[in-house]
Coordinates of C-alpha atoms in Angstrom, one line a residue:
Chain A
M1 CA 89.7 210.1 -100.1
K2 CA 91.3 209.7 -104.3
R3 CA 95.3 210.1 -103.1
P4 CA 96.3 212.0 -106.4
S5 CA 99.6 211.0 -107.5
Y6 CA 101.6 214.1 -106.3
I7 CA 100.8 213.3 -103.0
D8 CA 102.8 210.8 -100.9
N9 CA 100.9 210.5 -97.0
V10 CA 98.2 212.2 -96.6
E11 CA 98.2 212.8 -93.5
M12 CA 101.8 213.7 -93.7
W13 CA 100.9 215.8 -96.4
K14 CA 97.9 217.9 -94.8
E15 CA 99.7 218.4 -92.0
S16 CA 103.4 219.9 -94.2
F17 CA 100.6 222.9 -94.7
D18 CA 101.1 226.0 -92.5
F19 CA 100.0 229.0 -94.9
F20 CA 95.6 228.5 -94.4
I21 CA 93.6 232.4 -96.7
E22 CA 89.5 232.4 -96.1
I23 CA 87.6 231.5 -98.7
K24 CA 83.8 232.1 -98.2
V25 CA 82.1 230.4 -100.8
R26 CA 79.9 232.6 -103.4
F27 CA 76.2 232.2 -104.2
C28 CA 77.0 233.5 -107.8
E29 CA 80.1 230.4 -107.7
T30 CA 76.9 227.5 -107.2
D31 CA 75.3 225.8 -110.2
A32 CA 72.4 224.5 -111.3
F33 CA 73.9 221.4 -109.7
G34 CA 72.9 223.2 -106.3
H35 CA 76.6 223.1 -105.1
V36 CA 79.9 224.8 -106.4
N37 CA 81.3 225.2 -109.3
N38 CA 84.1 223.6 -110.6
T39 CA 85.9 226.8 -112.0
N40 CA 85.8 228.3 -108.7
A41 CA 87.8 225.8 -107.2
F42 CA 91.0 227.6 -109.2
V43 CA 89.8 231.1 -108.5
Y44 CA 90.3 230.1 -104.9
F45 CA 94.1 228.6 -105.4
E46 CA 94.3 231.5 -106.8
E47 CA 93.2 233.5 -104.5
A48 CA 95.1 231.1 -101.5
R49 CA 98.3 231.9 -104.1
L50 CA 98.7 235.5 -104.6
E51 CA 98.3 236.3 -100.3
W52 CA 101.5 233.6 -100.2
F53 CA 103.1 235.4 -102.7
K54 CA 102.1 238.1 -100.3
Q55 CA 103.0 237.3 -97.5
K56 CA 106.5 236.8 -98.6
G57 CA 107.1 239.9 -100.2
M58 CA 106.7 239.1 -103.7
M59 CA 103.2 241.0 -105.5
K60 CA 104.8 243.9 -104.9
K61 CA 107.3 243.4 -108.2
W62 CA 105.3 241.5 -109.8
A63 CA 102.5 244.2 -109.8
S64 CA 104.9 246.8 -110.6
K65 CA 104.4 248.3 -114.0
S66 CA 107.5 249.8 -114.7
N67 CA 108.7 245.6 -113.6
D68 CA 109.7 244.1 -116.4
A69 CA 108.8 240.1 -114.5
I70 CA 105.7 238.9 -114.6
I71 CA 104.9 235.3 -112.4
V72 CA 102.3 232.9 -115.0
T73 CA 100.7 229.4 -114.8
A74 CA 102.4 226.7 -116.7
D75 CA 99.9 224.3 -115.5
L76 CA 97.8 223.4 -113.1
Q77 CA 94.9 220.5 -111.5
C78 CA 92.3 219.9 -109.1
D79 CA 90.8 217.2 -107.8
Y80 CA 86.8 217.0 -106.0
H81 CA 87.5 215.3 -103.2
R82 CA 83.9 216.3 -102.3
Q83 CA 81.2 219.1 -103.1
I84 CA 81.3 222.2 -101.6
L85 CA 78.1 225.2 -100.8
F86 CA 77.3 227.8 -100.2
D87 CA 77.9 230.4 -98.2
D88 CA 80.4 227.3 -96.4
R89 CA 83.8 229.0 -95.4
L90 CA 87.0 227.2 -96.9
Q91 CA 90.3 227.3 -95.4
V92 CA 92.3 227.3 -98.2
G93 CA 95.8 226.6 -97.9
V94 CA 99.2 226.5 -100.2
K95 CA 103.3 225.0 -99.9
V96 CA 106.1 225.6 -102.5
A97 CA 106.9 222.0 -103.7
H98 CA 109.9 222.1 -104.6
I99 CA 111.8 225.8 -106.2
G100 CA 113.3 225.2 -109.7
R101 CA 115.1 228.2 -111.9
S102 CA 112.5 230.4 -112.9
S103 CA 109.4 228.4 -111.6
I104 CA 107.9 227.1 -108.0
D105 CA 106.2 223.9 -107.5
L106 CA 102.4 225.1 -105.2
H107 CA 100.2 222.7 -103.3
Y108 CA 97.4 223.4 -102.5
L109 CA 94.2 222.0 -100.3
A110 CA 91.0 223.0 -99.6
V111 CA 89.4 222.4 -96.0
T112 CA 85.4 222.3 -95.9
S113 CA 84.6 224.1 -92.6
T114 CA 83.5 220.2 -90.9
G115 CA 86.6 219.8 -91.7
D116 CA 86.4 217.9 -94.2
V117 CA 89.0 217.8 -97.8
C118 CA 87.4 219.1 -100.5
L119 CA 90.0 220.6 -103.3
T120 CA 93.5 219.6 -103.6
G121 CA 95.9 220.3 -105.5
R122 CA 98.7 221.3 -107.7
G123 CA 100.6 224.0 -110.4
T124 CA 103.7 225.3 -111.6
M125 CA 104.0 229.0 -111.6
V126 CA 107.2 231.1 -114.1
Q127 CA 108.8 233.9 -113.8
V128 CA 108.7 234.9 -117.3
S129 CA 109.8 238.8 -119.1
K130 CA 107.0 240.9 -119.4
E131 CA 108.8 241.9 -122.8
T132 CA 110.2 238.7 -123.4
G133 CA 107.6 236.3 -122.2
R134 CA 110.5 233.9 -121.7
G135 CA 111.9 232.4 -118.2
L136 CA 113.2 235.2 -116.3
P137 CA 115.5 232.9 -113.5
F138 CA 114.7 233.6 -109.7
D139 CA 118.0 235.6 -108.0
Q140 CA 118.6 234.5 -104.6
E141 CA 117.5 236.9 -103.1
T142 CA 113.4 235.6 -104.7
K143 CA 115.0 231.9 -103.9
E144 CA 114.8 232.2 -100.5
L145 CA 111.4 234.4 -99.8
L146 CA 110.2 231.8 -101.7
S147 CA 112.5 228.7 -99.6
I148 CA 110.9 230.6 -96.3
Chain B
M1 CA 56.5 243.2 -119.4
K2 CA 57.0 245.9 -117.0
R3 CA 58.1 248.8 -117.9
P4 CA 61.8 250.2 -117.3
S5 CA 61.3 254.1 -116.6
Y6 CA 63.6 254.9 -119.6
I7 CA 61.9 252.8 -121.9
D8 CA 59.0 255.5 -123.7
N9 CA 57.6 252.6 -125.7
V10 CA 58.6 249.3 -125.2
E11 CA 57.5 248.2 -129.1
M12 CA 58.7 250.9 -130.3
W13 CA 62.3 250.9 -128.1
K14 CA 62.8 246.7 -129.2
E15 CA 62.1 247.8 -133.0
S16 CA 64.6 251.0 -132.8
F17 CA 68.0 248.6 -131.5
D18 CA 69.0 247.0 -134.9
F19 CA 72.3 245.7 -133.5
F20 CA 72.9 242.3 -131.7
I21 CA 74.9 239.3 -130.5
E22 CA 74.8 236.2 -130.2
I23 CA 75.2 234.9 -126.1
K24 CA 75.4 230.5 -125.6
V25 CA 74.5 230.4 -121.3
R26 CA 77.3 228.9 -119.5
F27 CA 76.9 225.9 -117.9
C28 CA 78.3 228.0 -114.7
E29 CA 76.4 231.3 -115.1
T30 CA 73.7 229.1 -113.0
D31 CA 73.5 229.0 -109.7
A32 CA 72.5 226.5 -107.1
F33 CA 68.4 228.3 -107.5
G34 CA 68.2 226.7 -111.3
H35 CA 68.3 229.6 -113.5
V36 CA 71.5 232.0 -115.4
N37 CA 72.6 233.9 -111.7
N38 CA 72.0 237.8 -111.7
T39 CA 75.3 239.2 -112.1
N40 CA 75.9 238.3 -115.2
A41 CA 73.1 240.1 -117.2
F42 CA 76.0 242.6 -116.9
V43 CA 79.1 240.2 -118.8
Y44 CA 76.0 240.0 -121.6
F45 CA 75.9 243.5 -121.7
E46 CA 79.5 244.3 -121.4
E47 CA 80.9 241.5 -124.4
A48 CA 77.6 243.3 -126.6
R49 CA 78.5 247.3 -125.7
L50 CA 82.6 246.3 -126.9
E51 CA 81.5 243.8 -130.1
W52 CA 79.4 247.2 -131.1
F53 CA 82.3 249.7 -130.0
K54 CA 84.4 247.3 -131.9
Q55 CA 82.2 248.0 -134.9
K56 CA 82.6 251.7 -134.5
G57 CA 86.1 251.6 -135.2
M58 CA 86.5 252.9 -131.4
M59 CA 88.1 249.0 -129.7
K60 CA 91.6 249.6 -130.6
K61 CA 91.9 253.5 -129.9
W62 CA 91.0 251.9 -126.5
A63 CA 92.5 249.6 -126.5
S64 CA 95.8 250.6 -127.4
K65 CA 99.0 251.0 -124.5
S66 CA 100.4 253.8 -126.6
N67 CA 96.9 255.6 -125.6
D68 CA 95.8 257.8 -123.2
A69 CA 91.9 257.3 -123.9
I70 CA 90.0 254.3 -122.0
I71 CA 86.2 253.7 -122.0
V72 CA 85.0 253.6 -118.2
T73 CA 81.6 252.1 -117.0
A74 CA 79.9 255.5 -115.3
D75 CA 76.6 253.6 -114.2
L76 CA 74.3 250.9 -115.7
Q77 CA 70.9 248.7 -114.6
C78 CA 69.6 245.9 -116.0
D79 CA 65.6 245.0 -115.5
Y80 CA 64.4 240.8 -115.2
H81 CA 61.8 239.7 -117.4
R82 CA 62.3 236.8 -116.9
Q83 CA 64.2 233.4 -116.0
I84 CA 67.5 232.8 -118.1
L85 CA 69.0 228.7 -118.6
F86 CA 71.9 227.1 -119.4
D87 CA 72.4 226.5 -123.6
D88 CA 69.5 229.2 -123.8
R89 CA 71.5 231.4 -127.1
L90 CA 70.4 234.9 -126.6
Q91 CA 70.7 237.6 -128.9
V92 CA 71.8 241.0 -126.8
G93 CA 70.7 244.1 -128.7
V94 CA 73.1 246.9 -127.9
K95 CA 72.0 251.4 -129.5
V96 CA 72.6 254.1 -129.1
A97 CA 70.6 256.4 -126.1
H98 CA 72.0 260.1 -126.4
I99 CA 76.1 261.1 -126.6
G100 CA 77.4 263.7 -123.8
R101 CA 80.6 265.0 -125.4
S102 CA 83.0 262.7 -122.9
S103 CA 79.9 260.6 -122.2
I104 CA 78.4 257.9 -124.0
D105 CA 74.7 256.3 -122.9
L106 CA 74.0 253.2 -124.2
H107 CA 70.8 250.5 -124.0
Y108 CA 70.4 247.3 -124.0
L109 CA 67.4 244.1 -124.9
A110 CA 68.6 240.6 -124.3
V111 CA 65.9 237.9 -126.1
T112 CA 65.1 234.8 -125.0
S113 CA 65.3 232.2 -128.2
T114 CA 61.7 231.9 -127.9
G115 CA 62.0 235.6 -128.5
D116 CA 60.6 236.4 -125.6
V117 CA 62.4 240.1 -123.1
C118 CA 64.8 238.7 -120.4
L119 CA 66.5 241.8 -119.8
T120 CA 66.9 245.1 -120.2
G121 CA 69.1 248.0 -119.9
R122 CA 71.2 251.3 -119.8
G123 CA 73.8 253.0 -118.8
T124 CA 76.4 255.5 -119.4
M125 CA 80.3 254.6 -120.8
V126 CA 82.7 257.6 -120.4
Q127 CA 85.8 258.6 -121.7
V128 CA 88.3 259.0 -118.9
S129 CA 91.9 259.5 -119.8
K130 CA 95.1 257.4 -118.1
E131 CA 96.4 259.9 -116.8
T132 CA 94.7 261.9 -115.2
G133 CA 91.7 260.0 -115.2
R134 CA 89.6 262.8 -115.5
G135 CA 86.5 262.9 -118.7
L136 CA 88.3 263.5 -122.2
P137 CA 85.6 264.7 -124.4
F138 CA 85.2 263.3 -127.6
D139 CA 86.7 264.2 -130.7
Q140 CA 84.2 265.0 -133.6
E141 CA 86.1 261.5 -135.7
T142 CA 84.2 259.4 -132.8
K143 CA 80.9 261.1 -132.1
E144 CA 80.5 260.7 -135.4
L145 CA 82.0 257.8 -135.7
L146 CA 79.0 256.8 -132.6
S147 CA 75.9 258.4 -133.9
I148 CA 76.1 256.5 -137.5
Chain C
M1 CA 80.8 262.1 -105.3
K2 CA 77.9 262.7 -108.4
R3 CA 74.4 262.2 -106.5
P4 CA 72.3 259.3 -108.5
S5 CA 68.7 260.0 -107.8
Y6 CA 67.9 257.1 -105.7
I7 CA 69.7 259.0 -103.2
D8 CA 68.8 261.8 -101.2
N9 CA 71.4 263.7 -99.5
V10 CA 74.3 261.9 -99.5
E11 CA 75.7 262.3 -96.2
M12 CA 72.5 260.9 -94.4
W13 CA 72.3 258.6 -96.4
K14 CA 76.4 257.2 -96.2
E15 CA 75.1 256.7 -92.5
S16 CA 72.2 255.6 -92.8
F17 CA 74.0 252.0 -93.4
D18 CA 74.8 249.5 -90.3
F19 CA 75.4 246.1 -92.0
F20 CA 78.5 246.0 -93.5
I21 CA 80.1 242.5 -95.0
E22 CA 84.0 243.5 -96.0
I23 CA 85.1 241.6 -99.4
K24 CA 88.8 241.0 -101.0
V25 CA 89.0 242.7 -104.1
R26 CA 90.4 239.1 -106.2
F27 CA 92.0 239.1 -109.2
C28 CA 90.3 237.6 -111.4
E29 CA 88.2 240.3 -110.5
T30 CA 90.1 242.6 -112.4
D31 CA 90.0 242.9 -116.6
A32 CA 92.9 244.0 -118.5
F33 CA 92.4 248.0 -118.0
G34 CA 93.9 247.5 -115.0
H35 CA 91.3 247.8 -112.2
V36 CA 88.0 245.8 -111.0
N37 CA 85.9 245.1 -114.5
N38 CA 82.4 246.7 -114.0
T39 CA 80.4 243.5 -113.7
N40 CA 81.8 242.3 -109.8
A41 CA 80.5 245.0 -108.3
F42 CA 77.6 242.7 -108.6
V43 CA 78.7 239.8 -107.3
Y44 CA 80.4 242.1 -103.8
F45 CA 76.4 243.6 -104.2
E46 CA 74.9 240.2 -104.5
E47 CA 77.3 238.3 -101.5
A48 CA 76.1 242.1 -99.1
R49 CA 72.7 241.3 -99.2
L50 CA 72.5 237.7 -98.8
E51 CA 74.8 237.9 -96.2
W52 CA 72.1 240.5 -94.8
F53 CA 68.8 238.4 -95.4
K54 CA 70.2 235.2 -94.2
Q55 CA 71.1 238.2 -90.6
K56 CA 67.6 238.7 -90.9
G57 CA 67.3 234.4 -90.9
M58 CA 65.6 234.6 -94.5
M59 CA 68.0 232.7 -96.4
K60 CA 67.3 228.7 -94.8
K61 CA 64.1 229.9 -95.9
W62 CA 64.8 230.2 -99.5
A63 CA 67.5 228.1 -99.8
S64 CA 65.6 225.6 -97.8
K65 CA 64.3 222.8 -101.7
S66 CA 61.3 221.7 -100.0
N67 CA 59.9 226.5 -99.4
D68 CA 58.3 226.9 -102.3
A69 CA 59.1 230.7 -102.0
I70 CA 62.4 232.2 -103.5
I71 CA 64.2 235.3 -103.7
V72 CA 64.9 237.1 -107.2
T73 CA 66.3 239.7 -108.4
A74 CA 63.7 242.2 -110.6
D75 CA 65.9 244.8 -111.0
L76 CA 69.4 246.3 -110.5
Q77 CA 71.3 249.3 -110.8
C78 CA 74.9 249.8 -109.9
D79 CA 76.8 254.2 -109.8
Y80 CA 81.0 253.9 -110.3
H81 CA 82.4 256.8 -108.7
R82 CA 86.0 255.4 -108.2
Q83 CA 87.8 253.0 -109.7
I84 CA 89.3 249.5 -107.4
L85 CA 92.2 247.6 -107.9
F86 CA 93.3 244.7 -106.2
D87 CA 93.8 243.7 -103.4
D88 CA 91.8 246.2 -101.8
R89 CA 89.1 245.8 -98.9
L90 CA 85.8 247.2 -99.6
Q91 CA 83.6 247.1 -96.5
V92 CA 80.1 246.5 -98.6
G93 CA 77.0 248.1 -96.7
V94 CA 73.4 247.6 -97.7
K95 CA 70.4 248.9 -96.2
V96 CA 66.2 247.9 -96.8
A97 CA 64.9 251.2 -98.6
H98 CA 60.9 250.0 -98.6
I99 CA 59.1 246.3 -98.6
G100 CA 56.6 246.3 -99.9
R101 CA 53.2 243.1 -100.3
S102 CA 56.6 240.5 -102.4
S103 CA 58.5 242.4 -103.2
I104 CA 62.4 244.8 -101.5
D105 CA 63.3 247.5 -102.0
L106 CA 67.4 247.4 -100.7
H107 CA 70.4 249.9 -101.2
Y108 CA 73.8 249.2 -101.5
L109 CA 76.9 250.9 -100.5
A110 CA 80.8 250.8 -101.5
V111 CA 84.3 251.9 -99.4
T112 CA 87.3 251.0 -100.0
S113 CA 90.4 250.7 -97.6
T114 CA 91.2 254.1 -97.8
G115 CA 87.6 255.5 -96.6
D116 CA 86.4 256.3 -100.9
V117 CA 83.0 255.6 -101.1
C118 CA 83.9 253.9 -105.0
L119 CA 80.5 252.1 -105.6
T120 CA 76.7 253.1 -104.6
G121 CA 73.9 250.9 -105.2
R122 CA 70.7 249.8 -106.0
G123 CA 67.8 247.1 -106.5
T124 CA 64.4 245.6 -106.1
M125 CA 64.1 241.5 -105.1
V126 CA 60.8 240.0 -105.2
Q127 CA 59.6 236.8 -103.5
V128 CA 58.6 234.3 -105.9
S129 CA 57.2 230.7 -106.1
K130 CA 58.2 228.2 -107.3
E131 CA 56.0 226.2 -108.5
T132 CA 53.8 229.2 -110.3
G133 CA 57.1 231.4 -111.1
R134 CA 54.3 234.3 -109.6
G135 CA 55.2 236.6 -106.9
L136 CA 54.5 235.4 -103.8
P137 CA 53.7 237.8 -100.2
F138 CA 55.6 237.9 -97.0
D139 CA 54.0 237.4 -94.3
Q140 CA 53.7 239.0 -91.2
E141 CA 57.1 237.6 -89.6
T142 CA 59.4 237.8 -92.7
K143 CA 58.0 241.4 -93.4
E144 CA 59.1 241.7 -88.8
L145 CA 62.3 240.3 -89.6
L146 CA 63.4 242.3 -93.2
S147 CA 62.2 245.5 -91.2
I148 CA 64.8 245.8 -88.0
Chain D
M1 CA 105.4 223.2 -127.1
K2 CA 106.6 221.7 -123.9
R3 CA 105.1 217.7 -123.4
P4 CA 102.3 216.8 -121.1
S5 CA 102.4 213.5 -120.0
Y6 CA 99.1 212.7 -121.2
I7 CA 99.8 213.5 -125.0
D8 CA 102.5 210.8 -126.3
N9 CA 102.3 213.0 -130.0
V10 CA 101.5 215.3 -129.6
E11 CA 100.4 215.5 -133.5
M12 CA 99.0 213.1 -133.7
W13 CA 97.2 213.5 -130.7
K14 CA 95.8 216.8 -132.3
E15 CA 94.9 215.2 -135.1
S16 CA 92.3 212.8 -133.1
F17 CA 90.4 216.1 -132.6
D18 CA 87.0 215.9 -134.0
F19 CA 83.9 217.8 -132.1
F20 CA 85.6 221.4 -131.3
I21 CA 83.4 224.8 -130.2
E22 CA 83.8 228.0 -131.0
I23 CA 85.3 230.7 -128.2
K24 CA 85.3 234.7 -128.2
V25 CA 87.2 235.4 -125.1
R26 CA 85.5 238.1 -123.1
F27 CA 87.3 241.2 -122.3
C28 CA 85.9 240.5 -118.6
E29 CA 87.5 237.8 -118.8
T30 CA 91.3 238.8 -118.8
D31 CA 92.8 240.4 -116.5
A32 CA 95.3 243.0 -114.6
F33 CA 98.2 241.5 -115.6
G34 CA 96.5 242.1 -119.7
H35 CA 95.8 238.7 -121.2
V36 CA 92.7 235.9 -120.1
N37 CA 92.8 234.5 -115.9
N38 CA 94.0 231.0 -116.0
T39 CA 90.3 230.9 -114.1
N40 CA 88.7 231.0 -117.5
A41 CA 90.6 227.4 -119.1
F42 CA 88.0 225.4 -117.3
V43 CA 85.0 227.8 -118.0
Y44 CA 85.9 227.6 -122.0
F45 CA 86.7 223.8 -121.5
E46 CA 83.1 223.3 -119.4
E47 CA 81.6 225.2 -122.4
A48 CA 83.6 222.9 -125.0
R49 CA 82.8 219.2 -122.3
L50 CA 79.2 220.1 -121.9
E51 CA 78.2 220.4 -126.2
W52 CA 79.9 217.8 -126.5
F53 CA 78.1 215.5 -124.0
K54 CA 75.9 218.1 -125.6
Q55 CA 75.8 216.2 -128.6
K56 CA 75.9 212.4 -127.1
G57 CA 73.1 212.8 -126.4
M58 CA 73.9 212.6 -122.5
M59 CA 72.9 216.5 -121.2
K60 CA 68.6 215.7 -120.8
K61 CA 69.3 213.1 -119.6
W62 CA 72.2 214.5 -117.1
A63 CA 69.7 217.9 -116.7
S64 CA 66.8 216.5 -115.9
K65 CA 65.4 217.0 -111.7
S66 CA 63.8 213.7 -111.4
N67 CA 66.6 212.4 -113.4
D68 CA 68.6 210.8 -109.5
A69 CA 72.2 210.4 -112.0
I70 CA 74.4 213.4 -112.6
I71 CA 77.4 214.5 -114.4
V72 CA 80.8 215.1 -111.5
T73 CA 84.0 216.4 -112.2
A74 CA 86.7 214.1 -110.4
D75 CA 89.4 216.0 -111.7
L76 CA 90.5 218.2 -114.4
Q77 CA 93.6 219.1 -115.7
C78 CA 94.8 221.8 -117.9
D79 CA 99.2 222.9 -119.4
Y80 CA 98.7 226.7 -120.4
H81 CA 101.9 227.2 -123.4
R82 CA 100.5 231.1 -124.6
Q83 CA 98.3 233.4 -123.5
I84 CA 95.7 234.4 -124.5
L85 CA 94.3 238.1 -125.3
F86 CA 90.6 240.3 -125.6
D87 CA 87.8 239.5 -128.3
D88 CA 90.5 235.6 -129.5
R89 CA 88.7 232.9 -131.2
L90 CA 89.5 230.4 -130.0
Q91 CA 89.1 226.7 -130.7
V92 CA 88.1 224.1 -127.9
G93 CA 87.9 220.4 -128.7
V94 CA 87.5 218.2 -126.5
K95 CA 87.8 213.6 -127.2
V96 CA 87.7 210.3 -124.9
A97 CA 90.8 209.0 -124.2
H98 CA 89.1 206.3 -122.1
I99 CA 85.7 205.6 -120.8
G100 CA 85.4 203.2 -117.0
R101 CA 82.3 201.7 -115.6
S102 CA 81.1 204.9 -114.1
S103 CA 83.5 207.3 -115.4
I104 CA 84.8 208.8 -118.5
D105 CA 88.6 210.2 -118.9
L106 CA 88.2 213.3 -121.4
H107 CA 91.0 215.5 -122.8
Y108 CA 90.9 219.5 -124.1
L109 CA 92.1 221.3 -126.8
A110 CA 91.9 225.4 -127.2
V111 CA 93.7 226.5 -130.5
T112 CA 94.1 230.3 -131.0
S113 CA 92.6 232.0 -134.0
T114 CA 96.6 232.2 -135.6
G115 CA 96.5 228.5 -135.5
D116 CA 98.8 228.3 -132.0
V117 CA 97.7 225.8 -128.7
C118 CA 97.1 228.0 -126.3
L119 CA 95.9 225.6 -123.5
T120 CA 95.5 221.3 -123.3
G121 CA 94.1 219.4 -120.7
R122 CA 92.5 216.1 -119.4
G123 CA 90.1 215.2 -116.4
T124 CA 87.5 212.5 -115.5
M125 CA 84.1 213.2 -115.3
V126 CA 82.4 210.3 -113.0
Q127 CA 78.5 210.2 -112.6
V128 CA 76.8 209.8 -109.3
S129 CA 73.4 209.4 -108.3
K130 CA 72.1 213.1 -106.6
E131 CA 70.8 210.9 -103.8
T132 CA 73.6 208.3 -102.4
G133 CA 76.2 210.9 -103.9
R134 CA 78.4 207.6 -104.8
G135 CA 79.0 206.9 -108.5
L136 CA 76.3 204.9 -110.9
P137 CA 78.0 203.1 -113.4
F138 CA 76.7 203.8 -116.9
D139 CA 74.3 201.8 -118.6
Q140 CA 75.2 199.8 -121.8
E141 CA 73.8 202.7 -124.3
T142 CA 75.3 206.1 -122.3
K143 CA 78.9 204.0 -122.8
E144 CA 77.9 203.5 -127.0
L145 CA 76.6 206.9 -127.5
L146 CA 80.0 208.1 -125.9
S147 CA 82.2 205.4 -127.0
I148 CA 81.2 206.4 -130.8

């Protein structure tokens, strides 16, 4: 596996994940090349990220219509290490790499059912105000929830 | 072409469409069988339908957050007459088949760049109240806009 | 619940399903109206259908590149009984309604985690030859596998 | 606009694009936050990339079943500068940043109909052998086609 710039030591990095969801690869996610289309990596990352946020107790806040804060994607990247096939069951992991004032850097890891790393990635999410569109600093409680 | 139950005379039915949009078939819409995945027919129908509604002047109303009325799908069906391949440019037509109190029946037709019918379909959309979730009768102006 | 034409008795029909998969509703499947976009009903149906085919031992045959037979969609329809929200966990059922020479009619049922029917549907799949594109009659073994 | 690491000078970088396709934003590409879901950025990039490859005369080769060479995604990244709304018509640009032995680095730029940069990105595509799965060096003709 080629080492992306956001990973220092591949083995240590892999072992630092302790949150995973299972994703079953859908047939409509494959393309005419016979494997999963590249765009679906980000669908898998989003599902893992939101499940991670939910476990931290954050989703209720961001999904509430009365709340001014939502969480948006600032950037995302993915390295494709191995093709993914229909019907595989991936373990997709998320971990926090850094928490800023109003942003959070997350890392992603997807492993096939045969134990091979197929995707790695990272990206920054930002809490913004629906009204102003600007970054909204995390309060202390949120910072603590996200750090655990 | 096998005749679906919602079509009386295929040739007359085809000629009754006068609104079409062009859809370029995306690579991520194909699947491992090498052709367009069945689920995308409904993506094409939706795009054609919304463009048709927009042309009728209806989208501004339904997309407005302050308006109580939205338009939702009651049912949809599609007949697949021919496989669709990456990079084809389809002509996707929409026409009104019937206007009810709060619902509208639309018919759909998709033709490949070689002039072959690949998809036909129909479905009922209903205007509902965001607040109550119940059907909201069309006012006279809307009925007239949709009928033209 | 309005009764679609392919259902005689809703309660008996519901009870006749004995194969279900669980589908977790993804955030990217919602749209700006705040609920699941109509096109995803057919994604859920396909996932349930392929899992059902797999359980019957059919997927290995159709997914094999050396085999001439594939299974394609002839028609599909869906009735939308209730909006579906992000993060719900649906039970999506499949059952065989009729087996023809080279085609099979399947019925679909999706139920929310609160036990409400949100989607019902049906559709015909046809076994075709990759080479000729024409219908390929099921052999006796396949008919038996599909009928159980 | 925040400057991503793959851009030296934003204005010069923007002006270096001379290939664009138009993408009409679909309703099913929005999510419950009311804007385009992040995963679709990569759908837009892929469409622009394949159209660019097609214009270079490369798609026929890679799409041919008898040819051993296909083009796969090694990595992708996207910076989200501005939310994208339903029904906008984006100009999505592609340009080559670097051509290696069997890989090509592409840059991406998406601009809203109001002229605002909404997405920038980059990624490496690799030509691989279907049979071996390994990198397949570009021949001289391909290198020249891709460089123009």
